[in-house]
């Protein structure tokens, strides 16, 4: 126990003295949270810009109440009805300066949009179709037989920080686990500290236990800082019932990514090589796991690949317990998968482990 405590203290002091390690482990991921949280804090629905060429009865005859309700989703620029104005409006749509052009000809409303942006064009078509349907109902004097009321499954006060915090926290845990174990292993091997420990009356269990303990303390510090900052009124993170389940998820995630770091540290001969290999693993995994942005509109092959990445499941489970009100039923399978992943990679790392640089 004394050897374990002394090693843990030495590793913790080494981490605290390494300003670069402190920056990339604690401060760098937090900067992303603060930046993204500020950028998307007041994010709302994107407006669609359309050019109205001349008089269009369904648009000009809209009641003031309906027109006011469209201001958040539709921006209408009205021009004269000349042929030149129509050509100019269509050219704006082709260049992407407007989402659509609308005009009335022979009693029919015509909409022209670009097929280059399916999302924008679909949004414009939906809004204009709704306007035409309401105009038809007013013309016939018949109220609609059915009405649709829409809403999100989350509370109306839900903010983007509810989605950013779990993903970026999972990324921070992954970075800390991989870089902490890989750098420490390579540095100690180059300085021949590992060889001295091998020859000293210290068990490998104490060395590994100390490294795990320091990494877990770092991960808990990351979690506390992330949740404290995200919960500030400026960002407005709201935690759900069993949010504390993020702590065992952090433990399992740390062990899983430490195993990746051990494998990297077993192969790398220099700190630079360890940094390159770790970056090559973590950065693509972060993007493919939906840490920085959702994968809902990503190609099918990207979503398929993400299912095999531990960071994707860690970030998803963190979001479930932190902001979606999920509990053990969601967290336990992910914990088991992360621990199994850690066991397999640790066994592989043990087979290729080297005590010295020779």
XYZ file of C-alpha atoms in Angstrom:
358
model
C 0.000 0.000 0.000
C 2.857 2.383 0.794
C 4.439 1.764 -2.615
C 1.064 2.339 -4.272
C 0.541 5.654 -2.454
C 4.064 6.869 -3.190
C 3.737 6.015 -6.869
C 0.332 7.671 -7.059
C 1.703 10.825 -5.451
C 4.691 10.860 -7.812
C 2.453 10.467 -10.869
C 0.063 13.171 -9.659
C 2.945 15.575 -9.064
C 4.358 14.797 -12.486
C 1.000 15.567 -14.088
C 0.619 18.820 -12.152
C 4.107 19.980 -13.199
C 3.499 19.206 -16.863
C 1.676 22.333 -18.017
C 1.031 20.915 -21.473
C -0.616 17.818 -19.988
C -2.775 19.925 -17.673
C -3.818 22.151 -20.574
C -4.765 19.359 -22.983
C -6.372 17.192 -20.295
C -8.423 19.752 -18.357
C -8.473 23.139 -20.067
C -8.558 22.279 -23.787
C -11.803 20.208 -23.702
C -13.383 22.796 -21.385
C -12.618 25.511 -23.948
C -14.674 23.598 -26.521
C -17.597 23.335 -24.092
C -17.506 27.066 -23.311
C -17.096 28.030 -26.974
C -19.809 25.748 -28.388
C -22.099 26.490 -25.453
C -21.825 30.227 -26.148
C -22.169 29.865 -29.931
C -25.298 27.716 -29.806
C -26.828 29.149 -26.623
C -29.546 31.068 -28.444
C -29.734 28.893 -31.520
C -33.175 28.817 -33.110
C -34.729 27.616 -36.333
C -33.038 28.862 -39.508
C -35.034 31.292 -41.590
C -35.816 30.555 -45.208
C -35.355 33.468 -47.610
C -37.765 33.660 -50.558
C -38.192 36.284 -53.272
C -41.801 37.193 -54.086
C -42.049 38.382 -57.699
C -44.992 40.741 -58.110
C -48.347 40.167 -56.471
C -49.027 36.727 -55.021
C -52.522 36.609 -53.575
C -51.923 33.911 -50.950
C -48.995 35.916 -49.537
C -50.424 39.399 -49.862
C -53.761 38.338 -48.389
C -52.376 36.667 -45.278
C -53.912 37.952 -42.031
C -51.519 39.898 -39.835
C -51.591 37.178 -37.164
C -50.444 34.494 -39.627
C -47.798 36.778 -41.116
C -46.413 37.504 -37.640
C -46.233 33.779 -36.909
C -44.075 33.213 -40.000
C -41.468 35.827 -39.188
C -39.309 33.335 -37.290
C -39.132 30.880 -40.206
C -39.692 32.899 -43.377
C -38.142 36.084 -44.745
C -39.989 37.468 -47.801
C -38.388 39.945 -50.204
C -40.980 41.392 -52.573
C -40.017 42.736 -56.015
C -42.024 44.031 -58.983
C -43.642 41.587 -61.371
C -41.517 42.356 -64.442
C -39.775 39.677 -66.486
C -36.399 41.142 -65.480
C -37.298 40.848 -61.775
C -38.315 37.235 -62.315
C -35.013 36.405 -64.042
C -33.092 38.129 -61.265
C -35.014 36.184 -58.597
C -34.338 32.842 -60.315
C -30.651 33.732 -60.620
C -30.513 34.447 -56.877
C -31.927 30.995 -56.200
C -29.368 29.352 -58.524
C -26.500 31.131 -56.758
C -27.817 30.236 -53.315
C -28.539 33.870 -52.354
C -32.212 32.966 -51.859
C -33.894 29.682 -50.989
C -36.790 30.024 -53.433
C -38.666 32.346 -55.753
C -42.460 32.500 -55.791
C -44.796 34.159 -58.280
C -48.376 33.871 -59.496
C -49.255 33.077 -63.102
C -52.654 32.209 -64.575
C -54.165 32.011 -61.105
C -51.614 29.455 -59.931
C -48.858 29.978 -57.375
C -45.501 28.778 -58.707
C -42.487 28.022 -56.542
C -38.965 27.679 -57.909
C -36.185 26.285 -55.733
C -32.738 24.737 -56.150
C -32.254 20.987 -55.921
C -28.737 21.583 -54.555
C -30.001 21.947 -50.974
C -32.678 19.368 -50.253
C -33.103 20.435 -46.624
C -33.746 24.100 -47.439
C -35.982 23.358 -50.398
C -38.040 20.897 -48.373
C -38.495 23.484 -45.629
C -39.613 26.175 -48.078
C -42.033 23.830 -49.838
C -43.565 22.809 -46.531
C -44.082 26.386 -45.369
C -45.560 27.558 -48.668
C -47.807 24.512 -48.917
C -49.156 25.352 -45.479
C -49.832 28.954 -46.564
C -51.702 27.792 -49.683
C -53.800 25.311 -47.687
C -54.783 28.005 -45.199
C -55.659 30.345 -48.055
C -57.868 27.646 -49.589
C -59.658 27.148 -46.288
C -60.305 30.872 -45.961
C -61.639 30.977 -49.542
C -64.101 28.117 -48.978
C -65.097 29.282 -45.513
C -64.793 25.735 -44.191
C -62.745 25.092 -41.014
C -60.224 22.240 -41.235
C -61.559 18.830 -40.222
C -58.333 17.949 -38.415
C -55.611 19.955 -36.729
C -52.033 18.961 -35.941
C -50.308 20.198 -32.828
C -46.546 19.703 -32.800
C -43.870 19.936 -30.144
C -40.549 18.483 -29.067
C -40.311 15.555 -26.668
C -38.036 17.688 -24.496
C -39.110 20.612 -22.395
C -39.496 23.822 -24.399
C -36.614 25.346 -22.448
C -34.184 22.650 -23.640
C -30.933 24.212 -24.811
C -28.093 22.905 -26.982
C -25.908 22.652 -23.859
C -27.979 19.571 -22.920
C -26.438 17.790 -25.920
C -23.001 19.400 -25.984
C -22.002 18.647 -22.391
C -22.264 14.813 -22.449
C -20.501 14.491 -25.808
C -17.631 16.832 -24.989
C -17.250 15.317 -21.520
C -16.942 11.863 -23.093
C -14.291 13.245 -25.459
C -12.407 14.795 -22.528
C -12.432 11.470 -20.658
C -11.179 9.695 -23.786
C -8.340 12.187 -24.264
C -7.310 11.972 -20.617
C -7.298 8.169 -20.643
C -5.352 7.735 -23.884
C -2.822 10.550 -23.531
C -2.265 10.062 -19.801
C -1.338 6.394 -20.034
C 0.492 6.565 -23.384
C 2.678 9.566 -22.535
C 3.497 8.293 -19.067
C 4.470 4.869 -20.364
C 6.722 6.199 -23.143
C 8.333 8.839 -20.913
C 9.113 6.387 -18.138
C 10.515 3.887 -20.619
C 12.823 6.485 -22.210
C 14.041 7.616 -18.793
C 14.521 3.960 -17.774
C 12.200 4.457 -14.825
C 10.185 1.410 -15.861
C 13.286 -0.751 -15.768
C 14.141 0.474 -12.291
C 10.620 -0.277 -11.124
C 10.884 -3.739 -12.666
C 14.058 -4.425 -10.686
C 12.749 -2.775 -7.512
C 10.688 -4.657 -4.916
C 7.456 -3.125 -6.275
C 4.712 -5.223 -7.777
C 3.339 -4.472 -11.214
C -0.056 -4.306 -9.562
C 1.038 -1.247 -7.557
C 2.383 0.503 -10.663
C -0.758 -0.144 -12.697
C -3.024 0.680 -9.765
C -1.298 4.013 -9.207
C -1.652 4.947 -12.864
C -5.327 3.997 -12.877
C -5.942 5.933 -9.665
C -4.376 9.121 -11.007
C -6.306 8.847 -14.285
C -9.576 8.333 -12.420
C -8.951 11.347 -10.201
C -8.238 13.407 -13.329
C -11.438 12.146 -14.975
C -13.517 12.987 -11.891
C -11.971 16.475 -11.857
C -12.915 16.857 -15.541
C -16.481 15.771 -14.784
C -16.854 18.147 -11.836
C -15.482 21.107 -13.811
C -17.612 20.353 -16.876
C -20.849 20.009 -14.938
C -20.104 23.065 -12.796
C -19.402 25.279 -15.817
C -22.288 23.933 -17.926
C -24.719 24.398 -15.013
C -23.970 28.106 -14.766
C -27.043 30.256 -15.571
C -25.315 31.544 -18.712
C -25.245 28.017 -20.218
C -28.187 26.503 -18.343
C -27.493 22.753 -18.180
C -30.338 20.928 -16.417
C -29.444 17.550 -14.912
C -32.046 14.783 -14.697
C -32.788 12.340 -11.882
C -29.993 9.740 -12.013
C -27.337 12.076 -13.416
C -24.820 10.693 -10.892
C -24.647 7.517 -13.021
C -22.226 9.479 -15.180
C -19.587 8.732 -12.509
C -19.484 4.920 -12.995
C -19.655 5.580 -16.732
C -16.605 7.831 -16.370
C -14.791 5.042 -14.509
C -15.533 2.476 -17.205
C -14.754 4.953 -19.985
C -11.429 5.865 -18.382
C -10.414 2.206 -18.150
C -11.438 1.606 -21.765
C -9.421 4.512 -23.123
C -6.495 3.825 -20.830
C -6.266 0.434 -22.509
C -5.933 2.230 -25.858
C -3.210 4.392 -24.324
C -1.377 1.333 -23.010
C -1.433 -0.195 -26.479
C -0.140 3.040 -28.031
C 2.533 3.364 -25.337
C 3.661 -0.209 -25.924
C 4.429 0.497 -29.581
C 5.575 4.129 -29.520
C 9.246 4.825 -28.864
C 9.063 8.600 -28.351
C 6.590 11.081 -26.891
C 6.139 12.591 -30.352
C 5.232 9.210 -31.820
C 2.826 8.564 -28.948
C 1.182 11.954 -29.541
C 0.771 11.285 -33.258
C -0.661 7.807 -32.761
C -3.036 8.991 -30.035
C -4.272 11.903 -32.145
C -4.759 9.574 -35.102
C -7.048 7.447 -32.953
C -8.943 9.996 -30.846
C -9.703 12.790 -33.322
C -11.328 10.628 -36.037
C -13.164 8.697 -33.323
C -14.519 11.948 -31.864
C -15.935 13.070 -35.211
C -17.261 9.629 -36.161
C -18.880 9.205 -32.747
C -21.029 12.316 -32.957
C -19.188 14.077 -30.139
C -19.076 17.458 -31.869
C -22.208 17.165 -34.003
C -25.108 14.685 -34.331
C -24.918 11.877 -36.882
C -28.622 11.909 -37.784
C -27.948 13.186 -41.310
C -24.610 11.418 -41.779
C -24.182 8.727 -44.469
C -25.205 5.222 -43.468
C -21.647 3.882 -43.493
C -20.546 6.513 -40.950
C -23.402 5.591 -38.617
C -22.492 1.911 -39.040
C -18.820 2.562 -38.209
C -19.765 4.624 -35.147
C -21.507 1.599 -33.612
C -18.102 -0.057 -33.165
C -16.469 2.946 -31.472
C -16.414 3.042 -27.641
C -16.615 6.839 -27.559
C -19.955 6.803 -29.362
C -21.521 4.545 -26.741
C -19.904 6.422 -23.845
C -21.154 9.812 -25.100
C -24.631 8.439 -25.846
C -24.958 6.830 -22.401
C -23.702 10.024 -20.733
C -26.378 11.994 -22.541
C -29.037 9.458 -21.529
C -28.288 9.676 -17.797
C -27.354 13.364 -17.624
C -30.133 14.969 -19.651
C -32.659 12.360 -20.835
C -33.730 10.907 -17.500
C -32.481 7.367 -18.186
C -31.167 5.096 -15.424
C -29.401 1.774 -14.861
C -31.148 0.042 -17.738
C -29.313 2.259 -20.202
C -26.029 2.651 -18.325
C -25.268 -0.964 -17.371
C -24.939 -2.452 -20.893
C -22.588 0.363 -21.886
C -20.501 -0.117 -18.729
C -20.199 -3.822 -19.457
C -19.192 -3.191 -23.062
C -16.541 -0.637 -22.055
C -15.065 -2.973 -19.433
C -14.955 -5.838 -21.944
C -13.242 -3.544 -24.447
C -10.720 -2.526 -21.764
C -9.990 -6.165 -20.848
C -9.358 -7.203 -24.463
C -7.061 -4.280 -25.317
C -5.189 -4.537 -22.004
C -4.489 -8.207 -22.712
C -3.148 -7.292 -26.151
C -1.035 -4.462 -24.690
C 0.409 -6.852 -22.096
C 1.588 -9.175 -24.876
C 3.554 -6.444 -26.660
C 4.677 -4.500 -23.571
C 8.376 -3.587 -23.281
C 10.111 -2.509 -20.063
C 12.889 -0.609 -21.823
C 13.483 1.139 -25.130
C 15.949 -1.455 -26.389
